[in-house]
mmCIF file of C-alpha atoms in Angstrom:
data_model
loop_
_atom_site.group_PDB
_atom_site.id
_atom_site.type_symbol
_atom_site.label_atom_id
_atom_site.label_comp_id
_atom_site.label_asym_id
_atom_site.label_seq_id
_atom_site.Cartn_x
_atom_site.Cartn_y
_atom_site.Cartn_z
ATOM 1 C CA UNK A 38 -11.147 -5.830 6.571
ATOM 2 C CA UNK A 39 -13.303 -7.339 9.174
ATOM 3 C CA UNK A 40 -11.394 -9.666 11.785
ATOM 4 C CA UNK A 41 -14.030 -12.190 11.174
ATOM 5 C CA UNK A 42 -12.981 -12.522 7.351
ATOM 6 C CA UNK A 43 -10.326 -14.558 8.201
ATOM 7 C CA UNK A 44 -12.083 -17.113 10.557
ATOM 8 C CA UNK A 45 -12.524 -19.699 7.941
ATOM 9 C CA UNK A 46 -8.110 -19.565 7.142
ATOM 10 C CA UNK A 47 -7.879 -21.747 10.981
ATOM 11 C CA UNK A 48 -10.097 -24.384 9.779
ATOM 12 C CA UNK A 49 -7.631 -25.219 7.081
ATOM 13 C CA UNK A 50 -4.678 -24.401 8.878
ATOM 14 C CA UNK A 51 -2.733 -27.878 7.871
ATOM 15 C CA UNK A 52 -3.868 -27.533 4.166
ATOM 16 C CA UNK A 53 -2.518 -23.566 3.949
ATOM 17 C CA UNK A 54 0.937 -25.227 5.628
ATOM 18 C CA UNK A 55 1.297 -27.536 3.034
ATOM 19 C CA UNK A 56 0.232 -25.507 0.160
ATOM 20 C CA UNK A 57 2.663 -22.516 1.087
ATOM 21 C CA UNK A 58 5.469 -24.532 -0.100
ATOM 22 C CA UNK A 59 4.262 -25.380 -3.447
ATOM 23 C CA UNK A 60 3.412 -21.513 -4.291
ATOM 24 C CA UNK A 61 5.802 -19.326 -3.003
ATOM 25 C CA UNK A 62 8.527 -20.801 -5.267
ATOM 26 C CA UNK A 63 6.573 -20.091 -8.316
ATOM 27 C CA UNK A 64 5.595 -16.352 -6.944
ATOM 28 C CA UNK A 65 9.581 -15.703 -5.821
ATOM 29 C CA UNK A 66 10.093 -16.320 -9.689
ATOM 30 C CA UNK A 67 8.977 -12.963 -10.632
ATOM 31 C CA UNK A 68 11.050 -11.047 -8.466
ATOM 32 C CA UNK A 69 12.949 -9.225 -10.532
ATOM 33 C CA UNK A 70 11.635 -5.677 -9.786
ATOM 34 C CA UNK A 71 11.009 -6.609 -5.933
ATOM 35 C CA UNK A 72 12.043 -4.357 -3.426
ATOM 36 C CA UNK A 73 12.590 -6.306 -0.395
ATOM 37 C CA UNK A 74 16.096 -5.784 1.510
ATOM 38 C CA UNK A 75 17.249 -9.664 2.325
ATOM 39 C CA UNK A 76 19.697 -9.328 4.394
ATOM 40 C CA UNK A 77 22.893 -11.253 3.836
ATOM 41 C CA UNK A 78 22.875 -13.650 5.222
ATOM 42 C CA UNK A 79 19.540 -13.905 6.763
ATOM 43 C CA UNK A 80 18.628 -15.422 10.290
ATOM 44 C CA UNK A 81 17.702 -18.688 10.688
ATOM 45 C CA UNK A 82 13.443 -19.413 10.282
ATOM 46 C CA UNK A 83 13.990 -20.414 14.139
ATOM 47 C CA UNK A 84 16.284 -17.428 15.002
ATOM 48 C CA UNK A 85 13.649 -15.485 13.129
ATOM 49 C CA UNK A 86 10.370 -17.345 14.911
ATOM 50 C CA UNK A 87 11.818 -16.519 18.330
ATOM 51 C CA UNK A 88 12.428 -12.945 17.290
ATOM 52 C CA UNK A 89 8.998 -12.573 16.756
ATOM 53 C CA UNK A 90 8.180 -13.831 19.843
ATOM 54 C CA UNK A 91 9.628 -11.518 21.540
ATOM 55 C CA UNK A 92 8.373 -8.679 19.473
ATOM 56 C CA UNK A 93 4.927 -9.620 19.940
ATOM 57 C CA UNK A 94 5.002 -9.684 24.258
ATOM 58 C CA UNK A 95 6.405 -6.637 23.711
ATOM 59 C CA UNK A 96 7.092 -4.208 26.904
ATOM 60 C CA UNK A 97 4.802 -3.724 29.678
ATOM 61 C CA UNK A 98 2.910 0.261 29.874
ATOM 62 C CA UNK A 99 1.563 0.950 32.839
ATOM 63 C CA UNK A 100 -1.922 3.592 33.146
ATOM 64 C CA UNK A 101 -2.984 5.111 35.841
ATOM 65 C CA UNK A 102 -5.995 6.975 36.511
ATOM 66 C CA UNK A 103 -8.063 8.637 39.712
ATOM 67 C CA UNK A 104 -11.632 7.171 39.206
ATOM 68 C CA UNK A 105 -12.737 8.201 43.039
ATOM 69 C CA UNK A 106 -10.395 10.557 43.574
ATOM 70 C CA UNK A 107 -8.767 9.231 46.346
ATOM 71 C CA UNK A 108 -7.628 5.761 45.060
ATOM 72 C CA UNK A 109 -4.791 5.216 41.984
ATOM 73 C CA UNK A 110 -5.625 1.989 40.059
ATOM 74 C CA UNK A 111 -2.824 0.545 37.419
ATOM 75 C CA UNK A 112 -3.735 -1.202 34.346
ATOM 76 C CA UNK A 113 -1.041 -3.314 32.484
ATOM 77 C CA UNK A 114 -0.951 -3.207 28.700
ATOM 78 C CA UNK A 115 1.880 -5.152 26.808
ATOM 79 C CA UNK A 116 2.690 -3.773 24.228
ATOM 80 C CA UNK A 117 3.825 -5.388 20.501
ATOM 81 C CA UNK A 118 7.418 -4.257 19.573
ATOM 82 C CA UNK A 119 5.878 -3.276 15.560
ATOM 83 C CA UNK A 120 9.455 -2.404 14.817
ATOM 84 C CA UNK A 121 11.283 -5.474 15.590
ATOM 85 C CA UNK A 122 7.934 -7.086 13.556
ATOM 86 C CA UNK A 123 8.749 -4.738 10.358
ATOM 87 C CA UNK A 124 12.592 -5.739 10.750
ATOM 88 C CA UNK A 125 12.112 -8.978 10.333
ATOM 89 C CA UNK A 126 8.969 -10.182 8.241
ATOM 90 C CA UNK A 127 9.470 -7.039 5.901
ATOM 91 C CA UNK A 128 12.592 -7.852 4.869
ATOM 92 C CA UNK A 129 12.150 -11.234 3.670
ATOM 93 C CA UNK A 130 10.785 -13.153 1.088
ATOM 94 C CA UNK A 131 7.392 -15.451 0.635
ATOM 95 C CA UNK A 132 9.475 -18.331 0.992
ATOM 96 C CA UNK A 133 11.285 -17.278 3.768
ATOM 97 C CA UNK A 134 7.775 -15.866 5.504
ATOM 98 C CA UNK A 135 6.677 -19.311 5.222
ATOM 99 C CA UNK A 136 9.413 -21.227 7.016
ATOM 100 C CA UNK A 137 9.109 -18.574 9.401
ATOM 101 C CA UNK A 138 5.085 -19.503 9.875
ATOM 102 C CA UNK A 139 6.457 -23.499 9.957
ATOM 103 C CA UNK A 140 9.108 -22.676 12.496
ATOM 104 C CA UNK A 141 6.388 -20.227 14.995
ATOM 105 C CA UNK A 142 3.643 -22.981 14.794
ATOM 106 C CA UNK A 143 6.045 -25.577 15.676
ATOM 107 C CA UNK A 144 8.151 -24.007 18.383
ATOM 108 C CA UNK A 145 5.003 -22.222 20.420
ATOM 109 C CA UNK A 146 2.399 -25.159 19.085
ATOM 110 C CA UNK A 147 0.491 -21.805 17.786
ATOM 111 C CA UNK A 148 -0.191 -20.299 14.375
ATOM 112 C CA UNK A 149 1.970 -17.264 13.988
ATOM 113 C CA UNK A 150 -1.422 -16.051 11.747
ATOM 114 C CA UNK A 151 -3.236 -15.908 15.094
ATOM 115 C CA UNK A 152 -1.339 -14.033 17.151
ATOM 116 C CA UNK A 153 -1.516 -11.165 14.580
ATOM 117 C CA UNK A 154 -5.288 -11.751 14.415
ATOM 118 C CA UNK A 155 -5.457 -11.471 17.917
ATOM 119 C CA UNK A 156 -3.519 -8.001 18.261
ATOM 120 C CA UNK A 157 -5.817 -6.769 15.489
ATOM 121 C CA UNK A 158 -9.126 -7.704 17.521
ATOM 122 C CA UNK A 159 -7.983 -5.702 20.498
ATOM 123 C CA UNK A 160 -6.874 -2.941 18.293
ATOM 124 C CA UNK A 161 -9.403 -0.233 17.892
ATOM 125 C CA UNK A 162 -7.715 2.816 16.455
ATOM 126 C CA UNK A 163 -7.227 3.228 13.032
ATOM 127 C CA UNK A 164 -3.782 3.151 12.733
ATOM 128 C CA UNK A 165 -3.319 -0.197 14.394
ATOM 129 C CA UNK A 166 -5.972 -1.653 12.686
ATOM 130 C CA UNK A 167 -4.195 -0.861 9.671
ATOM 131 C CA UNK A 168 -1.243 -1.901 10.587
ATOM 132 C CA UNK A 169 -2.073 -5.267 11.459
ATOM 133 C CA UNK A 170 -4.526 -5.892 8.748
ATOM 134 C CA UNK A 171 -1.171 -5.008 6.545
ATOM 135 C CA UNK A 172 0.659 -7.323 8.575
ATOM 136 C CA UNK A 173 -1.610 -10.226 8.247
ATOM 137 C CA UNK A 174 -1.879 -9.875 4.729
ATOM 138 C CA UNK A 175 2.310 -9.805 3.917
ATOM 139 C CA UNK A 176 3.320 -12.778 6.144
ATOM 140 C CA UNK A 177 0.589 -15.364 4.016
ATOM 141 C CA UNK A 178 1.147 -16.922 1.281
ATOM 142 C CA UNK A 179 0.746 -14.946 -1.805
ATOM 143 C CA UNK A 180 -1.673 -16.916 -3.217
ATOM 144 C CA UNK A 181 -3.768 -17.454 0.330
ATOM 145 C CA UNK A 182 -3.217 -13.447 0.336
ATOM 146 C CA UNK A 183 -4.809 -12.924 -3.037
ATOM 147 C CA UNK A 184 -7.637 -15.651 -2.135
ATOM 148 C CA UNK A 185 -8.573 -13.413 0.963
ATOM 149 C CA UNK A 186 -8.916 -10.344 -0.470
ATOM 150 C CA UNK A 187 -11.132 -11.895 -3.362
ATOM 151 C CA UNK A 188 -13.450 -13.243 -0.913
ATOM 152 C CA UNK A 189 -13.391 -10.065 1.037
ATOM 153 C CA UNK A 190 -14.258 -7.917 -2.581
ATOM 154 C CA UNK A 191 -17.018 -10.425 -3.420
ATOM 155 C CA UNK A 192 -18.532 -9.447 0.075
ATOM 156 C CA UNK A 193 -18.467 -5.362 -0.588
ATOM 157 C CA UNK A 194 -20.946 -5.030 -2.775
ATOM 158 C CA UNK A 195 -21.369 -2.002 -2.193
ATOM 159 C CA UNK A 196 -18.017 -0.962 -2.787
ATOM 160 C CA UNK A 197 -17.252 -0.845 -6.840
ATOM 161 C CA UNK A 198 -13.344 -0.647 -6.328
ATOM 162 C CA UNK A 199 -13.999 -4.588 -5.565
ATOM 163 C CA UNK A 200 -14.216 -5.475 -9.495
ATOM 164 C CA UNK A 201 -10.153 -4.004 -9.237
ATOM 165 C CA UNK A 202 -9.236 -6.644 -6.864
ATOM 166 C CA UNK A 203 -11.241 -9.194 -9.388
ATOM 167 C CA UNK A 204 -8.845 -7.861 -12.588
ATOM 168 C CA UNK A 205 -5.839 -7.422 -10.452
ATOM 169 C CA UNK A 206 -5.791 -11.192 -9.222
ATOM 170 C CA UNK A 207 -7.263 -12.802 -12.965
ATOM 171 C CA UNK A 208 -4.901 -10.440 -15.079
ATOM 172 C CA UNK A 209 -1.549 -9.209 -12.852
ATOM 173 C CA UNK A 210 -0.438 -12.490 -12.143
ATOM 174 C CA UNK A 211 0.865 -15.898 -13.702
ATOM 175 C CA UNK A 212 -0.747 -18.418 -14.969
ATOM 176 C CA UNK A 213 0.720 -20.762 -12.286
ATOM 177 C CA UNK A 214 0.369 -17.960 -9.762
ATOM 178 C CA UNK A 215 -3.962 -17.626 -10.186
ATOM 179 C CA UNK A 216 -4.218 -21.540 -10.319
ATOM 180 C CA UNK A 217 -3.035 -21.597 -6.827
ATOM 181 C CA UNK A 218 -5.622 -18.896 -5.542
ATOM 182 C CA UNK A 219 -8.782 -21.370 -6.636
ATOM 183 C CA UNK A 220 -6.965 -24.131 -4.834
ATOM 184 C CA UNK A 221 -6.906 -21.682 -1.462
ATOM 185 C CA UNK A 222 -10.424 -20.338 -2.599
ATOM 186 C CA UNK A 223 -11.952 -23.283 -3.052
ATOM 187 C CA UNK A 224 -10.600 -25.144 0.359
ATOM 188 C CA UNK A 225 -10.630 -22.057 2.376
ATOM 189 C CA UNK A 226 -13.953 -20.968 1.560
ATOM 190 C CA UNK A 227 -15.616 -24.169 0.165
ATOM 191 C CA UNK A 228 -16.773 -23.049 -3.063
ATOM 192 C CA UNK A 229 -14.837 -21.755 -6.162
ATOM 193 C CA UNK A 230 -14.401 -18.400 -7.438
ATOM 194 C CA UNK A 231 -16.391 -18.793 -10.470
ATOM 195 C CA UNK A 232 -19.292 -19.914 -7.747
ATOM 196 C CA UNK A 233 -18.578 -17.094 -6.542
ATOM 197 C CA UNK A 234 -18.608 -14.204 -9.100
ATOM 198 C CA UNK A 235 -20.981 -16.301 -10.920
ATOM 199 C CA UNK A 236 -23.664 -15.697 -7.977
ATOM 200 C CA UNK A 237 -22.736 -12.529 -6.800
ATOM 201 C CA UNK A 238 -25.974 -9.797 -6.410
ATOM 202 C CA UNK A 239 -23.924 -7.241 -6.641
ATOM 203 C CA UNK A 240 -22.335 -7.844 -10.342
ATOM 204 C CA UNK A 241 -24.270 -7.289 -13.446
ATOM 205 C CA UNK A 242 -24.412 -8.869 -17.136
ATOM 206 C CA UNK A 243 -22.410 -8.207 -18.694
ATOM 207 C CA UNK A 244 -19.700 -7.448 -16.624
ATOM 208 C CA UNK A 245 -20.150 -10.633 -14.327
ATOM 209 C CA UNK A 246 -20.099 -12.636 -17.730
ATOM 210 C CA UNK A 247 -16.419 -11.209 -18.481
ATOM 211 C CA UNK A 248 -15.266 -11.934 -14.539
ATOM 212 C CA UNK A 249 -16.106 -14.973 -14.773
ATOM 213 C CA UNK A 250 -14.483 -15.906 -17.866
ATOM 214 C CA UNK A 251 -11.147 -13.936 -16.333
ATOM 215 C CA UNK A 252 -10.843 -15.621 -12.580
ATOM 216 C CA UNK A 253 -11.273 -18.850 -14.687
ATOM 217 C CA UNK A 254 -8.379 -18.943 -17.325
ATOM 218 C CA UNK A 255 -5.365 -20.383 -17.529
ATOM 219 C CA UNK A 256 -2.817 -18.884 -20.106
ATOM 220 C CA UNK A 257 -0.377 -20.119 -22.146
ATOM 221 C CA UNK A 258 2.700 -18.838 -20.425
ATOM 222 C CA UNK A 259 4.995 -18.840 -23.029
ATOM 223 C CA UNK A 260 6.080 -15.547 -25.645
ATOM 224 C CA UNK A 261 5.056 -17.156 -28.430
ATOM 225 C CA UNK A 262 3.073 -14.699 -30.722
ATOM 226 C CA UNK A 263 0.836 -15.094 -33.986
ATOM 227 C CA UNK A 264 0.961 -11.691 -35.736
ATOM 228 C CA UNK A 265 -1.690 -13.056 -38.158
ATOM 229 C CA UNK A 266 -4.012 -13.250 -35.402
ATOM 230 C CA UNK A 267 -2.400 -10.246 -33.785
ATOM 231 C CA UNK A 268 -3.714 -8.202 -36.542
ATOM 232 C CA UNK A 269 -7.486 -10.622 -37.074
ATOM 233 C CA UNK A 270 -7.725 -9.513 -33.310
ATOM 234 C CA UNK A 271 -6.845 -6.115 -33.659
ATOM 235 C CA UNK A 272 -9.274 -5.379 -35.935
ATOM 236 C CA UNK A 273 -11.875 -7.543 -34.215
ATOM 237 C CA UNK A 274 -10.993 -5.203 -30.777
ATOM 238 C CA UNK A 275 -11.499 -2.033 -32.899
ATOM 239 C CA UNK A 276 -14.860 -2.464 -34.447
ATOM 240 C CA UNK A 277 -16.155 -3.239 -31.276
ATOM 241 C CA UNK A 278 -14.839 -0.790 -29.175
ATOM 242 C CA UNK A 279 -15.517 1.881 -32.110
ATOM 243 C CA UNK A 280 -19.034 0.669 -32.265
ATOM 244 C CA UNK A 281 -19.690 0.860 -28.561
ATOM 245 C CA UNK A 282 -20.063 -2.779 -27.596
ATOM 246 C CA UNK A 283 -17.130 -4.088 -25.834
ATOM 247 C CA UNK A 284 -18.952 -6.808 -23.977
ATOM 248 C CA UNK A 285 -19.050 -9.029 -27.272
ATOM 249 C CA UNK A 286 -17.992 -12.724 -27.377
ATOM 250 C CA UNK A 287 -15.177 -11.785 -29.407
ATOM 251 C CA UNK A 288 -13.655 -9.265 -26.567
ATOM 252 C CA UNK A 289 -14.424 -11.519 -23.938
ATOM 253 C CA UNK A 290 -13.051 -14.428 -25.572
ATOM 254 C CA UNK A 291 -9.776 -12.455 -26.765
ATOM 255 C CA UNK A 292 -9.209 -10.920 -22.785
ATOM 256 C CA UNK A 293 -9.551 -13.939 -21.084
ATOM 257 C CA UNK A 294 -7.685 -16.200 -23.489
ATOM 258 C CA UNK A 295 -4.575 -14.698 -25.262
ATOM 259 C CA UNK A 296 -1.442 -15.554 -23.619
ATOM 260 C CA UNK A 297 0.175 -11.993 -22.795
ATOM 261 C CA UNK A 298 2.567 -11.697 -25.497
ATOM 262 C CA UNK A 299 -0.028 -12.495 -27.897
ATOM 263 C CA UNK A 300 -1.914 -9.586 -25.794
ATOM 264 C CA UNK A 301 0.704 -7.384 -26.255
ATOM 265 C CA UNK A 302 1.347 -7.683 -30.245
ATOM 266 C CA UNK A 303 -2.763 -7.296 -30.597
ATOM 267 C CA UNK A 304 -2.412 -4.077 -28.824
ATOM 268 C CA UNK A 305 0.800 -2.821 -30.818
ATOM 269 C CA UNK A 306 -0.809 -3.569 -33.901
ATOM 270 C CA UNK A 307 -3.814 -1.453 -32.521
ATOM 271 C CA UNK A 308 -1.681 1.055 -32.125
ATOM 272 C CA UNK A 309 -0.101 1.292 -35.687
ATOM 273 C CA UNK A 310 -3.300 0.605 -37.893
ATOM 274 C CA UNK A 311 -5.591 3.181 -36.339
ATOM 275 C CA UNK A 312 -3.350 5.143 -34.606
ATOM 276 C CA UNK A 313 -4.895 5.252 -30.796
ATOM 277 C CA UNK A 314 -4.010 3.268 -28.011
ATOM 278 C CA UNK A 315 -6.527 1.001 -27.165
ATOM 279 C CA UNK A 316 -7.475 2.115 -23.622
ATOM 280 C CA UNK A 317 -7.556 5.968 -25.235
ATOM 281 C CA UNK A 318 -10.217 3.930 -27.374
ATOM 282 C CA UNK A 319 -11.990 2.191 -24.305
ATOM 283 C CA UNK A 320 -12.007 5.685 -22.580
ATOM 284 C CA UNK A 321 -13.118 7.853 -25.462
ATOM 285 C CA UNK A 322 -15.971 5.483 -26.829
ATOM 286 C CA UNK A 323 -17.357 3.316 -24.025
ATOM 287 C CA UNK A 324 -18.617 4.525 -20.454
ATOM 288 C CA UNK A 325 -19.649 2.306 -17.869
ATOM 289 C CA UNK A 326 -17.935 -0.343 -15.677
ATOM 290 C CA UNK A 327 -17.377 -2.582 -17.698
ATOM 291 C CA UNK A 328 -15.092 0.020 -19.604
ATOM 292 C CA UNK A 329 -13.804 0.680 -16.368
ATOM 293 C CA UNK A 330 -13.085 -2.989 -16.205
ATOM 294 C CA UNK A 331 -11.868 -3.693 -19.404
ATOM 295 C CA UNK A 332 -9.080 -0.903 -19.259
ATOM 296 C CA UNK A 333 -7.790 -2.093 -16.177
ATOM 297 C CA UNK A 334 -7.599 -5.730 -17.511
ATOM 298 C CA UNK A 335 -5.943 -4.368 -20.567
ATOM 299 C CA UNK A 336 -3.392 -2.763 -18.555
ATOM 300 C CA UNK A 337 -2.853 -5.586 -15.759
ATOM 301 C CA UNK A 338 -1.833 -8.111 -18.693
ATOM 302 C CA UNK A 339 0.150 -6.167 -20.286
ATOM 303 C CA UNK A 340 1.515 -3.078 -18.371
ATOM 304 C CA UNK A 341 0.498 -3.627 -14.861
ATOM 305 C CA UNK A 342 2.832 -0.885 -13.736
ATOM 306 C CA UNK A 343 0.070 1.603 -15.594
ATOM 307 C CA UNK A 344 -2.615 0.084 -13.288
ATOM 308 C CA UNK A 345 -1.378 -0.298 -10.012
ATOM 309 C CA UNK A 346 -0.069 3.512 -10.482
ATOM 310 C CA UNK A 347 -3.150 4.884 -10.414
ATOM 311 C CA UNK A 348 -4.562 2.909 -7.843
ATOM 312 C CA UNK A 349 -2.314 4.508 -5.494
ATOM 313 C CA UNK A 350 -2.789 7.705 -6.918
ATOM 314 C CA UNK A 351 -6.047 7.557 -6.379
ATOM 315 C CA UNK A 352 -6.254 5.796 -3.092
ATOM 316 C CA UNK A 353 -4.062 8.819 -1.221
ATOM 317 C CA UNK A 354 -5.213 11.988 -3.335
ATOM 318 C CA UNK A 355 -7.279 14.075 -1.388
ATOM 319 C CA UNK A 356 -8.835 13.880 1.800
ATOM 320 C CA UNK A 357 -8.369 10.947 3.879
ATOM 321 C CA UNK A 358 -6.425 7.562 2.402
ATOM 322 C CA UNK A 359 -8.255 4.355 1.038
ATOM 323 C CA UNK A 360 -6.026 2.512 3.534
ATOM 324 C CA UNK A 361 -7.419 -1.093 1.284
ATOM 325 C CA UNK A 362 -6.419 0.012 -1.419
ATOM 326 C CA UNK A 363 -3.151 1.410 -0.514
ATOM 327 C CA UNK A 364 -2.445 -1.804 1.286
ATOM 328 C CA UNK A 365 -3.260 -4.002 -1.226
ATOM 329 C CA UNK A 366 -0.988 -2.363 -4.010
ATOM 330 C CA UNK A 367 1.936 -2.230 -1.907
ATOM 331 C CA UNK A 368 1.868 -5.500 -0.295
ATOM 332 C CA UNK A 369 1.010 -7.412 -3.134
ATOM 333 C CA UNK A 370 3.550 -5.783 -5.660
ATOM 334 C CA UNK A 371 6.502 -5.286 -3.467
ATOM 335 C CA UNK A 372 7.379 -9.044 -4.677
ATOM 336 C CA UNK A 373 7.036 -8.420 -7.801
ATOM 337 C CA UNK A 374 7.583 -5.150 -9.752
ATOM 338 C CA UNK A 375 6.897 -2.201 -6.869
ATOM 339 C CA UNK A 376 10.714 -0.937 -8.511
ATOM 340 C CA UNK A 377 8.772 -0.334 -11.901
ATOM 341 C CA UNK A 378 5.731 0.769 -10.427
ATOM 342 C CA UNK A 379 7.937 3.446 -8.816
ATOM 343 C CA UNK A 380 9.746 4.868 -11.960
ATOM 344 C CA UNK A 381 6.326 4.652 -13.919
ATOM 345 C CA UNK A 382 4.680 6.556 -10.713
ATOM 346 C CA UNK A 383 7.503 9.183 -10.821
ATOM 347 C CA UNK A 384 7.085 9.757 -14.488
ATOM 348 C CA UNK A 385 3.256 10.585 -14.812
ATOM 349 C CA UNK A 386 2.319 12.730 -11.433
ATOM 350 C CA UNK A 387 6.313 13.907 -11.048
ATOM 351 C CA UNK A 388 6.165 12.986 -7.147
ATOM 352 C CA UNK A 389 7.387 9.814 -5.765
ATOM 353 C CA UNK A 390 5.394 7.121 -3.947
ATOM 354 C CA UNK A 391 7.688 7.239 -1.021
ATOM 355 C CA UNK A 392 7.320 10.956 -0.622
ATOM 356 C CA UNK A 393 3.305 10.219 -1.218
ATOM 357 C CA UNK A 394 2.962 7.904 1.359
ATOM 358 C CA UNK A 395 4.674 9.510 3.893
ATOM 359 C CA UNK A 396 2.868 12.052 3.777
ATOM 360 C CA UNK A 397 -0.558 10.233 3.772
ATOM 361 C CA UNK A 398 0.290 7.534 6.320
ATOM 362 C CA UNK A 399 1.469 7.417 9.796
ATOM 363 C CA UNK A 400 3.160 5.487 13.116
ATOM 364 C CA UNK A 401 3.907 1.745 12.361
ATOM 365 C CA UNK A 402 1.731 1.319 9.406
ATOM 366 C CA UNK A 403 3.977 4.354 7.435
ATOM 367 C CA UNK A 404 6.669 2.399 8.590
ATOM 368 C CA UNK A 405 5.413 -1.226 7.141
ATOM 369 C CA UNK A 406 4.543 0.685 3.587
ATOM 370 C CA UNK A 407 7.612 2.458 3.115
ATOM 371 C CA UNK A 408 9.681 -0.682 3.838
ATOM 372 C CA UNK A 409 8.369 -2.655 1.721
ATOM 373 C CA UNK A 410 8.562 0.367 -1.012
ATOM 374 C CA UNK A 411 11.932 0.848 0.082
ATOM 375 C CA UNK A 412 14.779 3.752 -0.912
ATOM 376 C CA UNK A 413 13.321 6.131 -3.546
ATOM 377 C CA UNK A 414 14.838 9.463 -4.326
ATOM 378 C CA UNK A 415 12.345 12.565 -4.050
#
């Protein structure tokens, strides 16, 4: 991500301190599959704000080169200590990386935020970059986190893994959780998402219709199911998808409204009465992106595990590694369910995601990812 997508975050720097401690206590609620290693007990935010202090001055390396021949020259570069960094903001929670942020700002009058933004404007190779970027995007607040990287997706329209980002935010989270990215959104960026999707070039009816509808709900958080309408939706889901038009009001309405055990008792019900999972349905009778879109919704409601999976399947298979991508999964389900996303991972391609990433990643940023994966065995 460019450094200058995170420009506007300074001008609201008293608003994103006061909204990090309203929103990382609802986030730390879902941490039952987290993988983050607390330690017991864990430093003080202070202890832990001067620690990073000192890990960001870093040591001194001295270069030396012969420009004329006959003169040496020395050139200081300090160095960041990206160990004693992974140490201490990798192994603890939102809440505690926000009274971290509290304690930096107040002890060195200086947004901790900025330092790492400033490291990652003087870093040019890759690996740093990456490492920072990753950096950046674990110590914020969840939902600031999740308000950046829509922003950044709305601005790659040229990239089409941006509509994931959309579905991951809308459908992976909590109710609570994606109520708190439009507040960010909207005072970090001055506009809402809807504005946003709503009037992006780059999106297409009816896929921009469906978007919209998703970054705008707010579910009913509660199990409570209806099998009555389980089964009315069911069947509602199946004609459509059966007759190739999956962009109805019906599907739209039924995605972006259901609460997600309702979601989940629609899709069982699929299941039994015509006897094919609904994304086997989506994938054998609908082509397109918004079938693309819709499967991944259907999965991030109701089995996100299945999605984020092959997101970083797909983002280190092959040539090369879709650092974004990678990034993004990692950092934003290691909170959350990264232990589930790990078995499921496992299970289907028989490898593990620590084995994977080690041996598409590299220097401080393989170190970052694999902490925040944490112990898995081969």
């Amino acid at each position: 991500m460019p450094v200058s997508s995170y420009q506007l975050y300074t001008k609201s720097q008293l608003l994103v301190a006061y909204l990090s401690f309203t929103t990382t206590a609802a986030f730390s609620d879902q941490a039952s599959m987290s993988t983050v290693a607390v330690p017991s007990p864990a430093p003080t935010a202070s202890d832990d704000a001067e620690s990073l202090r000192k890990a960001l001055q870093g040591n001194a390396s001295w270069l030396q080169w012969h420009p004329t021949g006959l003169q040496l020259h020395f050139l200081v570069r300090w160095r960041a200590d990206k160990g004693a960094l992974i140490e201490i903001l990798c192994r603890r929670t939102a809440a505690q990386r926000a009274a971290i942020r509290r304690a930096y700002a107040f002890l060195y009058r200086e947004p901790l935020l900025n330092c790492f933004r400033d490291r990652l404007s003087r870093h040019c190779r890759l690996i740093s970059v990456d490492f920072w970027r990753a950096m950046i995007f674990w110590t914020m607040d969840p939902a600031e986190r999740d308000a950046n990287l829509v922003h950044e997706a709305l601005k790659r329209q040229k990239d089409d893994n941006y509509v994931l980002v959309l579905v991951e935010v809308s459908c992976a989270s909590t109710p609570d959780h994606l109520m708190a990215v439009r507040d960010f959104y909207r005072n970090l960026f001055g506009c809402s998402v809807e504005e946003d999707v709503a009037s992006s070039t780059a999106l297409r009816e009816p896929l921009k219709k469906m978007l919209v509808s998703l970054v705008s709900s707010y579910r009913y958080a509660g199990e409570h199911v209806d099998m009555d309408i389980a089964k009315l939706e069911a069947a509602q889901l199946y004609i459509a998808i059966r007759e190739k038009q999956p962009h109805g009001n019906e599907v739209a309405r039924i995605i972006s409204t259901r609460n997600k055990a309702q979601l989940r008792a629609t899709f069982q019900h699929y299941k039994e009465e015509y006897g094919t999972d609904i994304v086997e349905d989506v994938n054998s009778h609908c082509r397109g992106k918004f079938a693309r879109m819709l499967k991944s919704a259907v999965w991030c409601l109701t089995s996100p595990e299945k999605h984020f999976v092959e997101v970083i399947r797909h983002s280190i298979l092959g040539l090369g590694t879709y650092e974004d991508m990678l990034t993004r999964v990692i950092v934003s389900r290691a909170e959350i369910d990264m232990k589930q996303i790990k078995e499921e991972y496992k299970a289907k391609y028989k490898s593990s995601v620590t084995g994977d990433v080690t041996g598409d990643t590299s220097f401080s940023y393989r170190d970052m990812l694999l902490a925040l994966v944490g112990k898995e065995e081969p």
